[in-house]
Coordinates of C-alpha atoms in Angstrom, one line a residue:
Chain A
D1 CA -273.2 -237.1 220.4
A2 CA -272.7 -233.7 221.9
K3 CA -274.4 -233.3 225.0
T4 CA -274.5 -229.7 224.6
T5 CA -277.0 -227.4 223.0
Q6 CA -276.5 -224.1 221.4
P7 CA -278.2 -221.6 219.2
P8 CA -276.9 -221.9 215.7
S9 CA -275.9 -217.9 215.1
M10 CA -275.8 -215.0 216.7
D11 CA -275.2 -210.9 216.2
C12 CA -273.0 -208.9 218.5
A13 CA -272.4 -205.0 217.7
E14 CA -268.4 -204.1 218.1
G15 CA -267.9 -202.9 221.2
R16 CA -270.5 -204.6 223.3
A17 CA -270.7 -207.6 225.4
A18 CA -271.1 -211.1 223.7
N19 CA -273.6 -213.4 225.8
L20 CA -273.2 -217.0 224.1
P21 CA -275.4 -219.3 225.8
C22 CA -275.4 -223.0 226.2
N23 CA -277.5 -225.9 227.6
H24 CA -276.1 -228.7 229.1
S25 CA -279.1 -230.1 230.9
T26 CA -277.6 -233.9 231.1
I27 CA -274.1 -233.1 232.4
S28 CA -272.9 -235.2 235.5
G29 CA -271.4 -234.2 238.4
N30 CA -267.6 -235.0 237.7
E31 CA -268.0 -233.3 233.8
Y32 CA -266.2 -229.8 232.9
V33 CA -267.5 -227.3 230.7
Y34 CA -265.0 -226.4 227.9
W35 CA -265.4 -223.3 225.4
Y36 CA -263.4 -223.6 222.0
R37 CA -263.7 -221.2 218.7
Q38 CA -262.9 -221.6 215.3
I39 CA -262.1 -218.8 213.1
H40 CA -262.3 -219.6 209.4
S41 CA -260.6 -222.7 208.1
Q42 CA -258.3 -222.6 211.4
G43 CA -257.8 -225.3 213.9
P44 CA -260.1 -224.8 217.2
Q45 CA -258.8 -222.3 219.8
Y46 CA -259.3 -223.1 223.6
I47 CA -260.9 -220.1 225.7
I48 CA -261.9 -221.2 229.2
H49 CA -263.6 -224.4 231.1
G50 CA -264.8 -224.6 234.8
L51 CA -266.5 -227.2 236.9
K52 CA -269.0 -225.0 239.4
N53 CA -267.6 -222.0 239.9
N54 CA -267.5 -218.9 237.4
E55 CA -264.2 -218.4 235.9
T56 CA -262.4 -215.3 233.8
N57 CA -259.3 -215.1 232.0
E58 CA -257.7 -212.7 229.8
M59 CA -260.1 -214.0 226.9
A60 CA -263.4 -214.1 228.4
S61 CA -266.0 -215.3 231.5
L62 CA -267.7 -218.3 232.0
I63 CA -270.7 -218.2 233.7
I64 CA -272.4 -221.7 235.0
T65 CA -275.7 -222.1 236.7
E66 CA -276.1 -223.5 240.2
D67 CA -277.6 -226.2 239.0
R68 CA -274.5 -226.9 236.2
K69 CA -277.5 -227.5 233.5
S70 CA -276.5 -224.2 231.4
S71 CA -273.8 -221.8 230.8
T72 CA -273.0 -218.7 229.3
L73 CA -269.6 -217.6 227.9
I74 CA -269.3 -213.8 228.0
L75 CA -266.7 -211.9 225.6
P76 CA -266.6 -208.2 227.5
H77 CA -265.7 -205.8 224.7
A78 CA -266.3 -208.2 221.4
T79 CA -264.1 -206.8 217.9
L80 CA -264.3 -207.9 214.8
R81 CA -261.6 -210.5 215.4
D82 CA -263.7 -212.8 217.8
T83 CA -266.0 -213.7 214.7
A84 CA -265.8 -217.2 214.7
V85 CA -267.8 -220.5 215.6
Y86 CA -267.7 -221.1 219.2
Y87 CA -267.9 -224.8 220.6
C88 CA -269.3 -225.7 224.0
I89 CA -268.3 -229.1 225.2
V90 CA -268.9 -231.2 228.5
R91 CA -266.2 -233.8 228.9
V92 CA -264.9 -236.2 232.0
R93 CA -261.2 -236.0 232.9
D94 CA -259.6 -238.3 229.4
D95 CA -262.6 -238.3 227.9
K96 CA -262.6 -237.7 224.4
I97 CA -263.4 -234.3 223.4
I98 CA -266.9 -234.5 221.2
F99 CA -267.3 -231.1 219.2
G100 CA -271.5 -230.1 218.5
K101 CA -272.2 -227.6 215.6
G102 CA -271.9 -224.6 218.0
T103 CA -272.8 -221.1 217.7
R104 CA -271.6 -218.9 214.9
L105 CA -270.9 -215.4 215.8
H106 CA -270.6 -212.4 213.7
I107 CA -269.5 -209.2 214.9
L108 CA -271.1 -206.4 213.2
P109 CA -269.1 -203.3 212.7
Chain B
D1 CA -241.6 -221.9 219.7
G2 CA -243.8 -224.7 220.5
G3 CA -246.7 -225.8 218.7
I4 CA -248.3 -228.4 216.1
T5 CA -247.5 -228.3 212.8
Q6 CA -249.7 -230.1 209.8
S7 CA -248.4 -230.6 206.3
P8 CA -249.3 -230.0 203.7
K9 CA -251.9 -227.1 204.4
Y10 CA -253.7 -228.3 201.1
L11 CA -253.4 -231.6 199.4
F12 CA -255.1 -233.2 196.3
R13 CA -255.3 -236.7 195.5
K14 CA -256.7 -239.1 192.9
E15 CA -259.5 -241.0 193.6
G16 CA -258.2 -244.6 194.8
Q17 CA -254.5 -243.8 196.0
N18 CA -253.9 -243.7 199.6
V19 CA -252.8 -240.3 201.1
T20 CA -250.9 -239.5 204.8
L21 CA -251.1 -236.2 206.7
S22 CA -248.7 -235.3 208.8
C23 CA -248.8 -234.4 212.2
E24 CA -245.7 -233.2 214.6
Q25 CA -245.9 -231.6 217.8
N26 CA -242.9 -230.0 220.2
L27 CA -245.0 -229.7 223.4
N28 CA -243.9 -232.8 225.0
H29 CA -247.5 -233.8 225.1
D30 CA -248.4 -237.7 225.6
A31 CA -251.5 -237.7 223.7
M32 CA -252.5 -236.9 220.2
Y33 CA -255.7 -236.9 218.5
W34 CA -257.1 -236.9 214.5
Y35 CA -260.5 -235.4 213.6
R36 CA -262.1 -234.7 210.5
Q37 CA -264.4 -231.3 210.0
D38 CA -267.1 -231.4 206.8
P39 CA -268.5 -228.3 205.7
G40 CA -270.5 -226.7 208.3
Q41 CA -270.2 -229.7 210.9
G42 CA -268.5 -229.9 213.9
L43 CA -265.4 -232.2 214.5
R44 CA -265.9 -235.7 214.6
L45 CA -262.9 -238.0 216.4
I46 CA -261.2 -240.1 214.2
Y47 CA -258.1 -241.6 216.2
Y48 CA -256.2 -240.9 219.5
S49 CA -253.3 -242.1 220.8
Q50 CA -252.5 -241.6 224.6
I51 CA -248.9 -243.2 224.5
V52 CA -246.7 -244.0 222.1
N53 CA -247.0 -247.5 220.4
D54 CA -250.7 -247.5 221.4
F55 CA -253.9 -245.7 219.7
Q56 CA -257.4 -246.4 219.9
K57 CA -260.4 -246.2 217.6
G58 CA -262.3 -242.6 217.7
D59 CA -266.1 -242.5 216.2
I60 CA -265.3 -242.7 212.5
A61 CA -262.2 -244.5 212.2
E62 CA -262.9 -246.8 209.1
G63 CA -261.0 -245.7 206.1
Y64 CA -258.2 -244.6 208.1
S65 CA -255.3 -245.7 209.8
V66 CA -252.6 -244.2 212.3
S67 CA -249.2 -245.1 213.5
R68 CA -247.5 -243.5 216.9
E69 CA -243.8 -245.0 216.4
K70 CA -242.6 -241.8 218.3
K71 CA -244.1 -239.2 220.8
E72 CA -243.9 -236.5 218.9
S73 CA -245.9 -237.3 215.2
F74 CA -249.0 -239.2 215.0
P75 CA -249.4 -239.6 211.0
L76 CA -252.9 -240.4 209.5
T77 CA -253.2 -242.5 205.9
V78 CA -256.5 -241.9 204.4
T79 CA -257.0 -245.3 202.5
S80 CA -258.9 -245.7 199.3
A81 CA -261.4 -248.1 201.6
Q82 CA -262.8 -244.3 202.9
K83 CA -265.9 -243.5 200.7
N84 CA -265.8 -239.6 200.9
P85 CA -262.6 -238.2 201.9
T86 CA -262.9 -234.8 200.7
A87 CA -262.4 -233.0 204.5
F88 CA -260.6 -230.6 206.7
Y89 CA -258.0 -232.7 208.8
L90 CA -257.2 -231.3 212.0
C91 CA -254.5 -232.9 214.7
A92 CA -254.6 -232.1 218.3
S93 CA -252.5 -232.8 221.5
T94 CA -252.7 -232.5 225.5
I95 CA -250.5 -233.0 228.1
G96 CA -251.6 -236.5 229.2
Q97 CA -253.6 -238.8 230.8
N98 CA -255.6 -237.8 234.4
T99 CA -255.8 -234.3 232.9
Y100 CA -258.8 -231.7 232.5
N101 CA -255.9 -229.4 230.2
E102 CA -257.5 -228.1 227.2
Q103 CA -256.0 -229.7 223.8
F104 CA -254.0 -228.1 221.4
F105 CA -255.0 -228.0 217.6
G106 CA -252.7 -227.7 214.5
P107 CA -253.8 -225.2 211.4
G108 CA -255.2 -228.3 209.4
T109 CA -254.6 -230.1 206.4
R110 CA -257.9 -229.7 203.5
L111 CA -257.8 -232.3 201.6
T112 CA -259.4 -232.8 198.7
V113 CA -259.8 -236.5 196.3
L114 CA -260.2 -235.9 192.7

């Protein structure tokens, strides 16, 4: 079973920041938070991962709360191409990745 | 270009026939995975292999078989024992053990059993 809880869907206006929440209240100390996204009928694409500190790369930012029980993926300037299902995953090193149902993000023109 | 290839993109088979899905990677990754995705659902792990000539069952291995004779190849056979084989099948790979590195996914094969 997935160890995370995400809203089933969200809308965001094009050009605005998309903030996708994820709850992982049972996360343990050695588990990382990963985010992937899946555009329709394609394989999932890695976005970002982190342990405790906030992380940023060319695609997104990951904000993890101090107690690590939740996190937020931020797409700073959403475009229509960001329409996808976004998966939040927690895993330990070498552990298999378990995908939940994710959040279906709709970018509105 | 490095990457993972899956072929074919669409596959049709008659009920009762075995079918083998191809997955090849030229990323020199040690670990490879097979997932199944049903409409509106997340991915479920079928089998994975951390090293050549070794593989482990995932959460839904019944009705499937795999082999890992070469590092770059991890074919999946959907047997006639799989009750609901119609699905989207995804292959993935990671660099290897003892790593937090991300998985790279192939484009997927959509299998329809008639």
